[in-house]
CSV table of C-alpha atoms in Angstrom, one decimal:
chain,number,residue,atom,x,y,z
A,80,MET,CA,-11.9,-30.9,4.4
A,81,ASN,CA,-9.6,-30.5,7.4
A,82,ILE,CA,-6.6,-28.1,7.5
A,83,THR,CA,-4.0,-28.0,10.3
A,84,LYS,CA,-0.7,-26.2,10.7
A,85,GLU,CA,2.5,-27.6,12.2
A,86,GLN,CA,4.9,-24.8,13.3
A,87,ILE,CA,8.5,-25.9,12.5
A,88,ASP,CA,10.1,-22.6,13.8
A,89,ASP,CA,9.4,-18.9,13.8
A,90,LEU,CA,9.9,-18.7,10.0
A,91,ASN,CA,8.8,-22.1,8.7
A,92,ALA,CA,5.6,-24.1,9.0
A,93,VAL,CA,3.8,-27.1,7.3
A,94,VAL,CA,0.1,-27.0,6.5
A,95,LYS,CA,-1.6,-30.4,6.2
A,96,VAL,CA,-4.8,-30.7,4.2
A,97,ALA,CA,-7.0,-33.7,4.4
A,98,VAL,CA,-9.5,-34.1,1.5
A,99,THR,CA,-12.3,-36.7,1.7
A,100,LYS,CA,-14.5,-38.1,-1.0
A,101,ASP,CA,-17.4,-36.0,0.3
A,102,ASP,CA,-15.4,-32.8,-0.5
A,103,TYR,CA,-15.2,-33.4,-4.2
A,104,GLN,CA,-17.6,-36.2,-5.2
A,105,ASP,CA,-20.7,-34.0,-6.1
A,106,LYS,CA,-18.6,-31.7,-8.2
A,107,VAL,CA,-16.9,-34.5,-10.1
A,108,GLU,CA,-20.2,-36.3,-10.7
A,109,THR,CA,-21.8,-33.1,-12.1
A,110,ILE,CA,-18.9,-32.5,-14.5
A,111,LEU,CA,-18.8,-36.1,-15.7
A,112,LYS,CA,-22.6,-35.9,-16.4
A,113,ASP,CA,-22.0,-32.8,-18.5
A,114,TYR,CA,-19.2,-34.7,-20.4
A,115,ARG,CA,-21.6,-37.5,-21.0
A,116,LYS,CA,-24.2,-35.2,-22.6
A,117,GLN,CA,-21.6,-33.8,-25.0
A,118,ALA,CA,-19.4,-36.8,-25.7
A,119,ASN,CA,-19.1,-38.1,-29.2
A,120,ILE,CA,-17.8,-41.7,-29.1
A,121,PRO,CA,-18.2,-44.0,-32.1
A,122,GLY,CA,-20.8,-46.7,-31.5
A,123,PHE,CA,-23.0,-44.6,-29.2
A,124,ARG,CA,-25.5,-41.9,-29.8
A,125,LYS,CA,-24.7,-38.5,-28.3
A,126,GLY,CA,-25.8,-38.4,-24.7
A,127,GLN,CA,-26.2,-42.1,-24.5
A,128,VAL,CA,-22.5,-43.1,-23.7
A,129,PRO,CA,-22.4,-45.4,-20.6
A,130,MET,CA,-21.3,-43.5,-17.5
A,131,GLY,CA,-18.7,-46.2,-16.8
A,132,LEU,CA,-17.0,-45.5,-20.1
A,133,ILE,CA,-17.0,-41.7,-19.4
A,134,LYS,CA,-15.5,-42.3,-15.9
A,135,LYS,CA,-12.8,-44.6,-17.4
A,136,GLN,CA,-11.9,-42.0,-20.0
A,137,TYR,CA,-12.2,-38.8,-18.1
A,138,GLY,CA,-12.7,-39.6,-14.4
A,139,LYS,CA,-9.1,-39.4,-13.3
A,140,ALA,CA,-8.4,-36.1,-15.0
A,141,VAL,CA,-11.6,-34.5,-13.7
A,142,LEU,CA,-10.8,-35.7,-10.2
A,143,VAL,CA,-7.3,-34.3,-10.2
A,144,ASP,CA,-8.4,-31.0,-11.6
A,145,GLU,CA,-11.2,-30.6,-9.0
A,146,VAL,CA,-9.1,-31.6,-6.0
A,147,ASN,CA,-6.4,-29.1,-7.1
A,148,LYS,CA,-9.0,-26.4,-7.3
A,149,LEU,CA,-10.3,-27.3,-3.9
A,150,LEU,CA,-6.8,-27.2,-2.5
A,151,GLN,CA,-6.0,-23.8,-4.0
A,152,ASP,CA,-9.3,-22.2,-2.9
A,153,ASN,CA,-9.3,-23.6,0.6
A,154,LEU,CA,-5.6,-23.1,1.3
A,155,ASN,CA,-5.8,-19.4,0.3
A,156,LYS,CA,-8.9,-19.0,2.5
A,157,TYR,CA,-7.1,-20.7,5.4
A,158,LEU,CA,-4.1,-18.4,5.1
A,159,THR,CA,-6.3,-15.3,5.0
A,160,GLU,CA,-8.5,-16.4,8.0
A,161,GLU,CA,-5.5,-17.4,10.1
A,162,LYS,CA,-3.7,-14.1,9.1
A,163,LEU,CA,-0.6,-15.9,8.1
A,164,ASP,CA,1.9,-13.6,6.5
A,165,VAL,CA,3.7,-15.9,4.0
A,166,LEU,CA,6.6,-15.2,1.7
A,167,GLY,CA,6.3,-16.5,-1.8
A,168,ASN,CA,3.6,-19.2,-2.2
A,169,PRO,CA,3.0,-22.5,-0.4
A,170,LEU,CA,5.2,-25.3,-1.8
A,171,PRO,CA,3.7,-28.8,-2.1
A,172,LYS,CA,5.9,-31.4,-0.3
A,173,GLN,CA,7.0,-34.4,-2.4
A,174,GLN,CA,4.9,-37.5,-1.4
A,175,ASP,CA,6.5,-40.6,-2.9
A,176,ASN,CA,3.6,-43.0,-2.0
A,177,PHE,CA,0.7,-40.7,-3.1
A,178,ASP,CA,-2.1,-42.6,-4.9
A,179,TRP,CA,-4.9,-40.9,-6.9
A,180,ASP,CA,-6.8,-44.2,-6.9
A,181,THR,CA,-7.8,-43.9,-3.2
A,182,GLU,CA,-10.9,-41.9,-2.1
A,183,ASP,CA,-9.3,-39.8,0.6
A,184,PHE,CA,-6.1,-37.7,0.1
A,185,ALA,CA,-3.6,-36.0,2.4
A,186,PHE,CA,-1.5,-33.1,1.1
A,187,GLU,CA,1.3,-31.2,2.8
A,188,PHE,CA,2.6,-27.7,2.0
A,189,GLU,CA,5.7,-25.9,3.2
A,190,LEU,CA,5.2,-22.2,4.2
A,191,GLY,CA,7.9,-19.5,4.5
A,192,LEU,CA,6.7,-17.0,7.1
A,193,ALA,CA,7.5,-13.3,7.3
A,194,PRO,CA,9.6,-12.4,10.3
A,195,ASN,CA,8.4,-10.2,13.1
A,196,PHE,CA,10.5,-7.0,13.6
A,197,GLU,CA,10.2,-3.3,14.4
A,198,VAL,CA,11.3,-0.4,12.3
A,199,PRO,CA,12.4,2.7,14.3
A,200,LEU,CA,12.0,5.7,12.0
A,201,LYS,CA,14.4,7.8,14.0
A,202,SER,CA,17.9,6.3,13.4
A,203,LYS,CA,20.8,6.9,15.9
A,204,LYS,CA,22.9,8.4,13.2
A,205,ALA,CA,21.4,11.5,11.4
A,206,ILE,CA,20.8,11.2,7.7
A,207,VAL,CA,21.8,14.2,5.5
A,208,HIS,CA,18.9,16.0,3.8
A,209,TYR,CA,20.4,18.2,1.1
A,210,THR,CA,18.9,21.6,0.3
A,211,ILE,CA,20.3,22.4,-3.1
A,212,VAL,CA,20.6,26.1,-3.9
A,213,ALA,CA,21.1,27.8,-7.3
A,214,ASP,CA,24.1,30.1,-6.6
A,215,LYS,CA,24.9,33.4,-8.4
A,216,LYS,CA,27.3,31.6,-10.8
A,217,MET,CA,24.7,29.1,-11.9
A,218,VAL,CA,22.0,31.8,-12.3
A,219,ASP,CA,24.3,34.0,-14.4
A,220,GLU,CA,25.3,31.0,-16.6
A,221,GLN,CA,21.6,30.2,-17.2
A,222,VAL,CA,21.0,33.9,-18.1
A,223,GLU,CA,23.9,33.7,-20.6
A,224,ARG,CA,22.5,30.4,-22.1
A,225,ILE,CA,19.1,32.0,-22.5
A,226,GLN,CA,20.6,35.1,-24.2
A,227,LYS,CA,22.6,32.8,-26.5
A,228,GLN,CA,19.6,30.6,-27.3
A,229,TYR,CA,17.4,33.5,-28.2
A,230,GLY,CA,20.1,35.6,-29.8
A,231,LYS,CA,20.6,36.1,-33.5
A,232,LEU,CA,23.4,34.8,-35.8
A,233,VAL,CA,25.7,37.4,-37.4
A,234,ASN,CA,27.8,36.2,-40.3
A,235,LYS,CA,31.6,36.7,-40.1
A,236,SER,CA,34.5,36.5,-42.5
A,237,GLU,CA,36.9,34.6,-40.2
A,238,VAL,CA,36.8,32.4,-37.1
A,239,GLY,CA,36.8,34.0,-33.6
A,240,LYS,CA,37.0,32.4,-30.2
A,241,LYS,CA,33.2,32.4,-29.5
A,242,ASP,CA,32.0,31.7,-33.0
A,243,GLU,CA,29.9,28.9,-34.4
A,244,VAL,CA,31.4,27.2,-37.5
A,245,ILE,CA,29.4,25.2,-39.9
A,246,GLY,CA,31.4,22.7,-41.9
A,247,VAL,CA,32.0,19.2,-43.1
A,248,PHE,CA,34.1,16.5,-41.4
A,249,LYS,CA,35.7,14.0,-43.8
A,250,ASN,CA,37.9,10.9,-43.4
A,251,GLU,CA,37.6,8.3,-46.2
A,252,ALA,CA,39.3,5.5,-44.3
A,253,GLU,CA,36.9,5.8,-41.4
A,254,GLU,CA,33.9,6.5,-43.7
A,255,ILE,CA,33.2,9.9,-42.1
A,256,ASP,CA,31.4,12.5,-44.2
A,257,ASN,CA,29.2,14.7,-42.0
A,258,LYS,CA,28.0,18.3,-42.0
A,259,THR,CA,27.8,19.8,-38.5
A,260,THR,CA,28.2,22.9,-36.4
A,261,ILE,CA,31.1,23.4,-34.1
A,262,GLU,CA,30.8,25.8,-31.1
A,263,LEU,CA,34.3,26.9,-30.4
A,264,ASP,CA,33.7,27.4,-26.7
A,265,LYS,CA,33.1,23.6,-26.5
A,266,VAL,CA,36.4,22.7,-28.2
A,267,LYS,CA,38.9,21.3,-25.6
A,268,SER,CA,42.0,20.8,-27.7
A,269,LYS,CA,44.3,23.9,-27.7
A,270,LYS,CA,45.9,22.8,-30.9
A,271,ALA,CA,42.5,22.5,-32.6
A,272,LEU,CA,41.5,26.0,-31.4
A,273,GLU,CA,44.8,27.4,-32.8
A,274,SER,CA,44.2,25.7,-36.1
A,275,LEU,CA,40.6,27.1,-36.4
A,276,LEU,CA,41.1,30.7,-35.2
A,277,GLY,CA,41.5,33.1,-38.1
A,278,LYS,CA,40.4,30.6,-40.8
A,279,LYS,CA,37.9,31.6,-43.5
A,280,VAL,CA,35.1,30.0,-45.5
A,281,GLY,CA,36.6,27.4,-47.8
A,282,ASP,CA,39.6,26.7,-45.6
A,283,VAL,CA,40.3,23.0,-44.7
A,284,VAL,CA,41.6,22.3,-41.2
A,285,SER,CA,43.0,19.0,-40.1
A,286,LEU,CA,41.8,18.1,-36.5
A,287,LYS,CA,42.7,15.2,-34.3
A,288,THR,CA,39.6,13.4,-32.9
A,289,LYS,CA,41.1,12.4,-29.5
A,290,GLY,CA,40.3,15.0,-26.9
A,291,LEU,CA,38.7,17.4,-29.4
A,292,PHE,CA,35.7,18.4,-27.3
A,293,LYS,CA,35.2,19.2,-23.7
A,294,GLU,CA,32.4,16.7,-23.5
A,295,ASP,CA,33.1,13.3,-25.1
A,296,TYR,CA,29.6,12.7,-26.3
A,297,LEU,CA,29.9,15.7,-28.8
A,298,LEU,CA,32.4,13.8,-31.0
A,299,SER,CA,30.0,11.1,-32.2
A,300,SER,CA,27.4,13.7,-33.1
A,301,ALA,CA,29.9,16.0,-34.9
A,302,LEU,CA,31.4,13.1,-36.9
A,303,GLY,CA,28.1,11.3,-37.5
A,304,ILE,CA,29.3,8.0,-36.1
A,305,ASP,CA,28.0,5.8,-33.2
A,306,LYS,CA,29.2,6.4,-29.6
A,307,GLU,CA,31.2,3.2,-29.4
A,308,LYS,CA,33.3,4.0,-32.5
A,309,ALA,CA,33.8,7.6,-31.4
A,310,GLU,CA,35.2,6.5,-28.0
A,311,LYS,CA,37.9,4.4,-29.6
A,312,LEU,CA,38.7,6.8,-32.5
A,313,ASN,CA,42.1,8.4,-32.5
A,314,THR,CA,42.8,9.8,-36.0
A,315,ASP,CA,42.9,13.0,-38.1
A,316,VAL,CA,39.9,14.3,-39.8
A,317,ASP,CA,39.6,17.2,-42.4
A,318,PHE,CA,37.1,19.9,-41.5
A,319,THR,CA,36.0,22.1,-44.5
A,320,ILE,CA,34.6,25.5,-43.3
A,321,GLU,CA,31.3,26.5,-45.0
A,322,GLU,CA,30.0,29.2,-42.8
A,323,ILE,CA,31.1,31.3,-39.8
A,324,ASN,CA,28.7,32.9,-37.4
A,325,GLU,CA,28.8,34.9,-34.2
A,326,ARG,CA,25.8,34.5,-31.9
A,327,GLU,CA,24.8,37.9,-30.8
A,328,PRO,CA,23.1,37.6,-27.3
A,329,ALA,CA,19.5,38.5,-27.0
A,330,GLU,CA,18.7,41.7,-25.1
A,331,LEU,CA,17.2,41.2,-21.6
A,332,ASN,CA,14.0,43.1,-22.4
A,333,GLN,CA,10.3,42.6,-21.9
A,334,ASP,CA,9.9,40.8,-25.3
A,335,LEU,CA,12.3,38.1,-24.1
A,336,PHE,CA,10.7,37.9,-20.6
A,337,ASP,CA,7.3,37.4,-22.2
A,338,LYS,CA,8.6,34.7,-24.5
A,339,LEU,CA,10.0,32.8,-21.6
A,340,PHE,CA,7.3,33.2,-18.9
A,341,GLY,CA,4.2,34.7,-20.5
A,342,LYS,CA,3.1,38.3,-20.7
A,343,ASP,CA,4.2,40.5,-17.8
A,344,ASN,CA,5.0,37.6,-15.4
A,345,VAL,CA,8.6,38.8,-15.3
A,346,LYS,CA,9.4,42.5,-15.8
A,347,SER,CA,13.1,43.0,-15.0
A,348,GLU,CA,16.5,41.3,-15.1
A,349,ALA,CA,16.3,40.9,-11.3
A,350,GLU,CA,12.9,39.2,-11.5
A,351,LEU,CA,14.3,37.0,-14.3
A,352,LYS,CA,17.2,35.8,-12.1
A,353,ALA,CA,14.8,35.3,-9.2
A,354,LYS,CA,12.5,33.2,-11.4
A,355,ILE,CA,15.4,31.1,-12.7
A,356,LYS,CA,16.6,30.6,-9.1
A,357,GLU,CA,13.2,29.5,-8.0
A,358,ASP,CA,12.5,27.1,-10.9
A,359,SER,CA,16.0,25.6,-10.6
A,360,GLU,CA,15.6,24.9,-6.9
A,361,LYS,CA,12.2,23.3,-7.5
A,362,GLN,CA,13.9,20.9,-9.9
A,363,PHE,CA,16.8,20.3,-7.5
A,364,GLU,CA,14.3,19.5,-4.7
A,365,GLN,CA,13.3,16.4,-6.7
A,366,GLN,CA,16.9,15.2,-6.8
A,367,SER,CA,17.4,16.0,-3.2
A,368,ASP,CA,14.3,14.1,-2.2
A,369,GLN,CA,15.3,11.1,-4.3
A,370,LYS,CA,18.7,11.1,-2.6
A,371,LEU,CA,17.1,11.2,0.8
A,372,LEU,CA,14.8,8.3,-0.1
A,373,ASN,CA,17.7,6.3,-1.3
A,374,ASP,CA,19.8,7.0,1.8
A,375,ILE,CA,16.9,6.2,4.2
A,376,THR,CA,16.3,3.0,2.3
A,377,GLU,CA,19.9,2.0,2.7
A,378,SER,CA,19.9,2.9,6.3
A,379,PHE,CA,16.9,0.7,7.0
A,380,ILE,CA,18.4,-2.2,5.2
A,381,SER,CA,21.7,-2.0,7.1
A,382,THR,CA,20.2,-1.3,10.6
A,383,VAL,CA,16.9,-3.2,10.7
A,384,LYS,CA,17.9,-6.8,11.4
A,385,PHE,CA,15.8,-9.9,11.0
A,386,ASP,CA,16.1,-13.5,9.7
A,387,LEU,CA,14.4,-14.8,6.6
A,388,PRO,CA,13.3,-18.4,5.8
A,389,SER,CA,16.2,-18.6,3.3
A,390,GLY,CA,16.0,-22.3,2.8
A,391,PHE,CA,12.4,-22.1,1.9
A,392,LEU,CA,12.9,-19.1,-0.4
A,393,LYS,CA,15.8,-20.7,-2.3
A,394,LYS,CA,13.6,-23.8,-2.8
A,395,TRP,CA,10.7,-21.6,-3.9
A,396,ILE,CA,12.9,-19.7,-6.4
A,397,GLN,CA,14.3,-23.1,-7.7
A,398,MET,CA,10.8,-24.6,-8.3
A,399,THR,CA,8.5,-21.7,-9.4
A,400,GLY,CA,10.4,-19.9,-12.2
A,401,GLU,CA,9.7,-20.2,-15.9
A,402,LYS,CA,12.1,-23.1,-15.9
A,403,PRO,CA,13.5,-25.2,-13.1
A,404,LEU,CA,16.8,-24.0,-11.7
A,405,THR,CA,19.7,-25.9,-10.2
A,406,GLU,CA,20.4,-25.5,-6.5
A,407,GLU,CA,23.4,-23.3,-7.3
A,408,GLU,CA,21.4,-21.1,-9.7
A,409,ALA,CA,18.6,-20.7,-7.1
A,410,ASN,CA,21.2,-19.7,-4.5
A,411,GLU,CA,22.6,-17.0,-6.9
A,412,GLU,CA,19.1,-15.7,-7.6
A,413,TYR,CA,18.3,-15.5,-3.9
A,414,GLU,CA,21.5,-13.5,-3.2
A,415,LYS,CA,20.5,-11.0,-5.9
A,416,SER,CA,17.0,-10.6,-4.6
A,417,GLU,CA,17.5,-10.7,-0.8
A,418,LYS,CA,18.2,-7.0,-0.4
A,419,GLY,CA,15.1,-6.1,-2.4
A,420,LEU,CA,12.9,-8.5,-0.4
A,421,ARG,CA,14.2,-7.1,2.9
A,422,TYR,CA,13.2,-3.6,1.9
A,423,GLN,CA,9.8,-4.7,0.7
A,424,LEU,CA,9.2,-6.2,4.1
A,425,ILE,CA,10.5,-3.1,5.8
A,426,GLU,CA,8.4,-0.8,3.6
A,427,GLY,CA,5.3,-2.9,4.2
A,428,LYS,CA,5.9,-2.7,7.9
A,429,ILE,CA,6.2,1.1,7.9
A,430,ILE,CA,3.1,1.4,5.8
A,431,LYS,CA,1.1,-0.8,8.1
A,432,ASP,CA,2.4,0.7,11.4
A,433,ASN,CA,1.7,4.3,10.2
A,434,ASN,CA,-1.7,3.5,8.6
A,435,ILE,CA,-0.6,4.9,5.2
A,436,GLU,CA,-3.3,4.4,2.6
A,437,ILE,CA,-4.0,5.6,-1.0
A,438,GLN,CA,-7.6,6.6,-1.7
A,439,PHE,CA,-9.0,6.7,-5.2
A,440,ASP,CA,-9.8,10.5,-5.1
A,441,GLU,CA,-6.3,11.4,-4.0
A,442,LEU,CA,-4.7,9.2,-6.6
A,443,LYS,CA,-6.9,10.9,-9.2
A,444,GLU,CA,-5.7,14.3,-8.0
A,445,PHE,CA,-2.1,13.1,-8.0
A,446,ALA,CA,-2.6,12.0,-11.7
A,447,LYS,CA,-4.1,15.4,-12.6
A,448,GLY,CA,-1.1,17.1,-11.1
A,449,PHE,CA,1.3,14.9,-13.1
A,450,ILE,CA,-0.7,15.5,-16.3
A,451,LYS,CA,-0.7,19.3,-15.6
A,452,SER,CA,3.1,19.3,-15.2
A,453,GLN,CA,3.5,17.3,-18.5
A,454,MET,CA,1.2,19.7,-20.3
A,455,ALA,CA,3.2,22.7,-19.0
A,456,GLN,CA,6.3,21.4,-20.7
A,457,TYR,CA,4.6,21.8,-24.0
A,458,GLY,CA,3.4,25.4,-23.2
A,459,GLN,CA,-0.1,24.5,-22.0
A,460,LEU,CA,0.1,26.4,-18.7
A,461,ASN,CA,-3.6,26.6,-17.7
A,462,PRO,CA,-5.6,23.6,-19.0
A,463,ALA,CA,-9.3,23.5,-18.2
A,464,GLU,CA,-10.4,21.4,-15.2
A,465,GLU,CA,-12.7,19.4,-17.5
A,466,GLU,CA,-9.8,18.6,-19.9
A,467,LEU,CA,-7.7,17.4,-16.9
A,468,ASP,CA,-10.6,15.3,-15.6
A,469,ASN,CA,-11.1,13.6,-19.0
A,470,ILE,CA,-7.3,12.8,-19.4
A,471,ALA,CA,-7.1,11.6,-15.8
A,472,ALA,CA,-10.1,9.3,-16.4
A,473,ARG,CA,-8.3,7.7,-19.4
A,474,VAL,CA,-5.1,7.3,-17.5
A,475,MET,CA,-7.0,5.7,-14.5
A,476,SER,CA,-8.6,3.2,-16.8
A,477,ASN,CA,-5.1,1.7,-17.6
A,478,GLN,CA,-4.1,-0.7,-14.8
A,479,ASP,CA,-0.4,-0.3,-15.5
A,480,GLU,CA,-0.6,3.5,-15.2
A,481,VAL,CA,-2.6,3.2,-12.0
A,482,LYS,CA,0.1,0.9,-10.6
A,483,ARG,CA,2.9,3.3,-11.6
A,484,LEU,CA,1.1,6.3,-10.2
A,485,SER,CA,0.2,4.5,-7.0
A,486,GLU,CA,3.9,3.6,-6.4
A,487,GLN,CA,4.9,7.2,-7.0
A,488,LEU,CA,2.2,8.5,-4.6
A,489,MET,CA,3.2,6.0,-2.0
A,490,SER,CA,6.9,7.0,-2.3
A,491,GLN,CA,5.8,10.6,-1.8
A,492,LYS,CA,3.8,9.7,1.3
A,493,LEU,CA,6.7,7.7,2.7
A,494,LEU,CA,9.0,10.7,2.0
A,495,ASN,CA,6.7,13.0,3.9
A,496,LEU,CA,6.7,10.6,6.8
A,497,TYR,CA,10.5,10.4,6.9
A,498,LYS,CA,10.8,14.2,6.7
A,499,GLU,CA,8.5,14.5,9.7
A,500,LYS,CA,9.8,11.7,11.9
A,501,ALA,CA,13.3,10.6,10.7
A,502,ASN,CA,16.6,11.8,12.3
A,503,LEU,CA,17.7,14.3,9.6
A,504,LYS,CA,20.2,17.0,9.4
A,505,THR,CA,19.9,19.7,6.7
A,506,LYS,CA,22.9,20.6,4.6
A,507,GLU,CA,22.7,23.5,2.2
A,508,ILE,CA,24.8,23.0,-0.9
A,509,THR,CA,25.2,24.3,-4.4
A,510,TYR,CA,24.2,22.0,-7.2
A,511,GLU,CA,27.9,21.8,-8.4
A,512,ASN,CA,29.0,20.7,-5.0
A,513,PHE,CA,26.0,18.3,-4.6
A,514,VAL,CA,27.1,16.5,-7.8
A,515,LYS,CA,30.7,16.2,-6.6
A,516,GLU,CA,29.7,15.0,-3.1
A,517,VAL,CA,27.0,12.6,-4.1
A,518,TYR,CA,28.2,11.2,-7.5
A,519,GLY,CA,32.0,11.9,-7.1
């Protein structure tokens, strides 16, 4: 078998494969002999069917199958040995005069080659790296939420501004009949608040659905209807009051601190606020890092310029999907995927140039860290090392989980590289302002 490459340009090449009878004959003969041993053909004893009949019935199919296997194995070996960085897979060229009845064959495959380019990690324009802080307002609000969550309900005779009212929403025409709890501090409509204040158990209040709550998602839950219906609803509903409660805030004492953080880990209101600030900013760091990763990715895509073998890739998309695409459909798919392909090449180049690797032991430790954080969410703060090892072993036996964790660990390694070498400028910002600035 002889394989040669014809370079068309920097991004395209044709590989020619010459297959002779000597390359496949022995294998084909062996398979046909096995067929003869097993063949059941009327008029012949098993194993005694003439070889000529076997060749006539099975020879062409076996030949085609074996030649295709040879092509695949040797072409892949050639690409590896020649260190050809190809995009997609080799595409067989159409050969109108191809004849399987000859003894020697010539095949041609189109290759799309990855471009050569450099990725400067330090961009000319600095990229913002946000440091999100939990300000006093946020910490105080979180303390209030904790006090409310762990407080006790005190029954009242009439509705006040900060009360929780249990009742039933009804509207026969809209098929609404749902018992719920309304927190008055979440009611947006002034008219609705005026209607509710001072009311007693048994009173029925008519409320307009449009703009009832400060957060739109609360309406569907309160009325017991789906989100789509709630978004379009603009009608009056009757609310029958069944119970009125005031939530008395929990005291900021050692019992509450121990419930929240374990015994004696927090011993004062000042330590509570410091702990809330610390925990919040750890969570914000994940959002900040993700924003940085996204911004650096976009920066690379917009500044690192290189050509792609677009003609080859469009043809590859057209021919290799689940079903053949038209030229127009293939062009559309290429336009959708081009940005992602560009970043894959850029990321691969960064990983190669900076010798970034993932070792099994560090992936296992990464998995254990992920498992530990998951367990902490369910109150298991100090799992035994043996238990972590056992769970990690089960996780690492699942290839899908290994792939997912590997991608996360690689993202973390890239992020650490960018923090060290990219042109970044730090911007300290509150979470509220971060949301406004980043998400509008």
